[in-house]
Amino acid sequence: MSEEVLAPLSGKVISIGFEVGAAVEEDNEIMVIEAMKMETPVFAPCSGTISKIEVKEGASVEEDDLLAVID
């Protein structure tokens, strides 16, 4: 079953720590979003393999935008 990773807040993606096909464990930091000069890590909600990354570094995102999918 796939698990969607959603943006916890509006901001700018400043780093992505994994690529499509990478195995992640629950609570791995998969990317970082910056908002108002504060960095907010985005953690994997489950263990699995990243099947999609919907954003690129530097992209602006809104709260609840789809960032990635983990299978």
mmCIF file of N, CA and C in Angstrom, residues 14-71:
data_model
loop_
_atom_site.group_PDB
_atom_site.id
_atom_site.type_symbol
_atom_site.label_atom_id
_atom_site.label_comp_id
_atom_site.label_asym_id
_atom_site.label_seq_id
_atom_site.Cartn_x
_atom_site.Cartn_y
_atom_site.Cartn_z
ATOM 1 N N ILE A 14 14.316 22.995 0.395
ATOM 2 C CA ILE A 14 15.730 23.375 0.312
ATOM 3 C C ILE A 14 16.661 22.170 0.191
ATOM 4 N N SER A 15 16.173 20.981 0.531
ATOM 5 C CA SER A 15 16.998 19.788 0.311
ATOM 6 C C SER A 15 16.122 18.547 0.258
ATOM 7 N N ILE A 16 16.579 17.597 -0.549
ATOM 8 C CA ILE A 16 15.922 16.291 -0.665
ATOM 9 C C ILE A 16 17.001 15.251 -0.416
ATOM 10 N N GLY A 17 16.785 14.404 0.582
ATOM 11 C CA GLY A 17 17.819 13.473 1.016
ATOM 12 C C GLY A 17 17.813 12.116 0.345
ATOM 13 N N PHE A 18 16.775 11.789 -0.407
ATOM 14 C CA PHE A 18 16.672 10.478 -1.040
ATOM 15 C C PHE A 18 16.232 10.623 -2.485
ATOM 16 N N GLU A 19 16.482 9.590 -3.279
ATOM 17 C CA GLU A 19 16.052 9.551 -4.674
ATOM 18 C C GLU A 19 14.975 8.490 -4.843
ATOM 19 N N VAL A 20 14.279 8.541 -5.971
ATOM 20 C CA VAL A 20 13.309 7.499 -6.300
ATOM 21 C C VAL A 20 14.029 6.156 -6.315
ATOM 22 N N GLY A 21 13.411 5.163 -5.694
ATOM 23 C CA GLY A 21 13.995 3.827 -5.624
ATOM 24 C C GLY A 21 14.757 3.568 -4.338
ATOM 25 N N ALA A 22 14.985 4.617 -3.557
ATOM 26 C CA ALA A 22 15.727 4.468 -2.301
ATOM 27 C C ALA A 22 14.834 3.861 -1.225
ATOM 28 N N ALA A 23 15.434 3.011 -0.405
ATOM 29 C CA ALA A 23 14.727 2.445 0.743
ATOM 30 C C ALA A 23 14.828 3.431 1.904
ATOM 31 N N VAL A 24 13.709 3.650 2.586
ATOM 32 C CA VAL A 24 13.689 4.526 3.754
ATOM 33 C C VAL A 24 13.055 3.789 4.925
ATOM 34 N N GLU A 25 13.455 4.196 6.107
ATOM 35 C CA GLU A 25 12.856 3.676 7.330
ATOM 36 C C GLU A 25 11.910 4.738 7.872
ATOM 37 N N GLU A 26 10.913 4.307 8.621
ATOM 38 C CA GLU A 26 10.003 5.245 9.251
ATOM 39 C C GLU A 26 10.804 6.264 10.056
ATOM 40 N N ASP A 27 10.436 7.513 9.947
ATOM 41 C CA ASP A 27 11.059 8.650 10.634
ATOM 42 C C ASP A 27 12.400 9.088 10.051
ATOM 43 N N ASN A 28 12.832 8.533 8.889
ATOM 44 C CA ASN A 28 14.003 9.093 8.201
ATOM 45 C C ASN A 28 13.626 10.490 7.708
ATOM 46 N N GLU A 29 14.575 11.415 7.784
ATOM 47 C CA GLU A 29 14.349 12.756 7.244
ATOM 48 C C GLU A 29 14.512 12.667 5.735
ATOM 49 N N ILE A 30 13.427 12.886 4.986
ATOM 50 C CA ILE A 30 13.522 12.729 3.533
ATOM 51 C C ILE A 30 13.705 14.059 2.800
ATOM 52 N N MET A 31 13.270 15.155 3.411
ATOM 53 C CA MET A 31 13.522 16.470 2.822
ATOM 54 C C MET A 31 13.348 17.546 3.878
ATOM 55 N N VAL A 32 13.755 18.777 3.515
ATOM 56 C CA VAL A 32 13.655 19.916 4.429
ATOM 57 C C VAL A 32 12.956 21.058 3.698
ATOM 58 N N ILE A 33 11.987 21.666 4.387
ATOM 59 C CA ILE A 33 11.266 22.817 3.857
ATOM 60 C C ILE A 33 11.621 24.025 4.720
ATOM 61 N N GLU A 34 11.893 25.150 4.059
ATOM 62 C CA GLU A 34 12.198 26.385 4.774
ATOM 63 C C GLU A 34 11.019 27.342 4.651
ATOM 64 N N ALA A 35 10.625 27.908 5.790
ATOM 65 C CA ALA A 35 9.567 28.915 5.813
ATOM 66 C C ALA A 35 9.938 29.958 6.854
ATOM 67 N N MET A 36 9.932 31.203 6.493
ATOM 68 C CA MET A 36 10.265 32.312 7.389
ATOM 69 C C MET A 36 11.614 32.079 8.085
ATOM 70 N N LYS A 37 12.593 31.635 7.312
ATOM 71 C CA LYS A 37 13.967 31.394 7.774
ATOM 72 C C LYS A 37 14.082 30.278 8.818
ATOM 73 N N MET A 38 13.045 29.452 8.933
ATOM 74 C CA MET A 38 13.071 28.289 9.828
ATOM 75 C C MET A 38 13.046 27.034 8.956
ATOM 76 N N GLU A 39 13.906 26.090 9.272
ATOM 77 C CA GLU A 39 13.947 24.837 8.526
ATOM 78 C C GLU A 39 13.095 23.793 9.234
ATOM 79 N N THR A 40 12.214 23.147 8.465
ATOM 80 C CA THR A 40 11.337 22.116 8.997
ATOM 81 C C THR A 40 11.620 20.804 8.274
ATOM 82 N N PRO A 41 12.095 19.787 8.994
ATOM 83 C CA PRO A 41 12.335 18.496 8.346
ATOM 84 C C PRO A 41 11.014 17.785 8.051
ATOM 85 N N VAL A 42 11.014 17.031 6.952
ATOM 86 C CA VAL A 42 9.869 16.203 6.594
ATOM 87 C C VAL A 42 10.323 14.759 6.750
ATOM 88 N N PHE A 43 9.615 14.003 7.584
ATOM 89 C CA PHE A 43 10.010 12.641 7.902
ATOM 90 C C PHE A 43 9.147 11.619 7.168
ATOM 91 N N ALA A 44 9.732 10.457 6.882
ATOM 92 C CA ALA A 44 8.991 9.367 6.262
ATOM 93 C C ALA A 44 7.939 8.860 7.247
ATOM 94 N N PRO A 45 6.678 8.752 6.822
ATOM 95 C CA PRO A 45 5.625 8.283 7.725
ATOM 96 C C PRO A 45 5.638 6.762 7.917
ATOM 97 N N CYS A 46 6.413 6.061 7.063
ATOM 98 C CA CYS A 46 6.468 4.607 7.140
ATOM 99 C C CYS A 46 7.767 4.132 6.489
ATOM 100 N N SER A 47 8.079 2.872 6.682
ATOM 101 C CA SER A 47 9.224 2.269 5.995
ATOM 102 C C SER A 47 8.782 1.812 4.612
ATOM 103 N N GLY A 48 9.710 1.810 3.673
ATOM 104 C CA GLY A 48 9.384 1.356 2.323
ATOM 105 C C GLY A 48 10.363 1.902 1.308
ATOM 106 N N THR A 49 9.912 1.954 0.062
ATOM 107 C CA THR A 49 10.733 2.438 -1.050
ATOM 108 C C THR A 49 10.069 3.672 -1.644
ATOM 109 N N ILE A 50 10.864 4.699 -1.878
ATOM 110 C CA ILE A 50 10.310 5.915 -2.487
ATOM 111 C C ILE A 50 10.004 5.613 -3.953
ATOM 112 N N SER A 51 8.726 5.721 -4.312
ATOM 113 C CA SER A 51 8.327 5.424 -5.688
ATOM 114 C C SER A 51 8.138 6.690 -6.519
ATOM 115 N N LYS A 52 7.943 7.832 -5.853
ATOM 116 C CA LYS A 52 7.755 9.103 -6.570
ATOM 117 C C LYS A 52 8.244 10.246 -5.703
ATOM 118 N N ILE A 53 8.885 11.206 -6.317
ATOM 119 C CA ILE A 53 9.171 12.485 -5.673
ATOM 120 C C ILE A 53 8.568 13.549 -6.581
ATOM 121 N N GLU A 54 7.624 14.289 -6.044
ATOM 122 C CA GLU A 54 6.841 15.224 -6.851
ATOM 123 C C GLU A 54 7.398 16.646 -6.882
ATOM 124 N N VAL A 55 8.476 16.917 -6.131
ATOM 125 C CA VAL A 55 9.032 18.271 -6.068
ATOM 126 C C VAL A 55 10.529 18.229 -6.339
ATOM 127 N N LYS A 56 11.085 19.377 -6.628
ATOM 128 C CA LYS A 56 12.533 19.523 -6.816
ATOM 129 C C LYS A 56 13.041 20.531 -5.790
ATOM 130 N N GLU A 57 14.348 20.472 -5.521
ATOM 131 C CA GLU A 57 14.933 21.467 -4.632
ATOM 132 C C GLU A 57 14.677 22.852 -5.206
ATOM 133 N N GLY A 58 14.299 23.781 -4.340
ATOM 134 C CA GLY A 58 14.001 25.144 -4.766
ATOM 135 C C GLY A 58 12.532 25.385 -5.060
ATOM 136 N N ALA A 59 11.738 24.317 -5.109
ATOM 137 C CA ALA A 59 10.313 24.459 -5.422
ATOM 138 C C ALA A 59 9.558 25.047 -4.236
ATOM 139 N N SER A 60 8.581 25.879 -4.547
ATOM 140 C CA SER A 60 7.678 26.386 -3.518
ATOM 141 C C SER A 60 6.530 25.408 -3.364
ATOM 142 N N VAL A 61 6.138 25.142 -2.137
ATOM 143 C CA VAL A 61 5.029 24.221 -1.871
ATOM 144 C C VAL A 61 4.045 24.874 -0.914
ATOM 145 N N GLU A 62 2.823 24.427 -0.989
ATOM 146 C CA GLU A 62 1.772 24.862 -0.068
ATOM 147 C C GLU A 62 1.493 23.728 0.908
ATOM 148 N N GLU A 63 0.925 24.062 2.048
ATOM 149 C CA GLU A 63 0.562 23.045 3.028
ATOM 150 C C GLU A 63 -0.291 21.966 2.377
ATOM 151 N N ASP A 64 -0.002 20.717 2.664
ATOM 152 C CA ASP A 64 -0.702 19.528 2.167
ATOM 153 C C ASP A 64 -0.448 19.209 0.696
ATOM 154 N N ASP A 65 0.519 19.900 0.046
ATOM 155 C CA ASP A 65 0.918 19.492 -1.310
ATOM 156 C C ASP A 65 1.591 18.120 -1.219
ATOM 157 N N LEU A 66 1.431 17.317 -2.272
ATOM 158 C CA LEU A 66 2.075 16.010 -2.333
ATOM 159 C C LEU A 66 3.555 16.195 -2.603
ATOM 160 N N LEU A 67 4.400 15.668 -1.718
ATOM 161 C CA LEU A 67 5.845 15.759 -1.883
ATOM 162 C C LEU A 67 6.432 14.481 -2.452
ATOM 163 N N ALA A 68 5.979 13.341 -1.946
ATOM 164 C CA ALA A 68 6.541 12.049 -2.346
ATOM 165 C C ALA A 68 5.550 10.943 -2.046
ATOM 166 N N VAL A 69 5.830 9.777 -2.611
ATOM 167 C CA VAL A 69 5.027 8.578 -2.342
ATOM 168 C C VAL A 69 5.970 7.457 -1.943
ATOM 169 N N ILE A 70 5.632 6.756 -0.873
ATOM 170 C CA ILE A 70 6.418 5.620 -0.396
ATOM 171 C C ILE A 70 5.585 4.361 -0.521
ATOM 172 N N ASP A 71 6.146 3.344 -1.158
ATOM 173 C CA ASP A 71 5.470 2.037 -1.290
ATOM 174 C C ASP A 71 6.026 1.063 -0.283
#
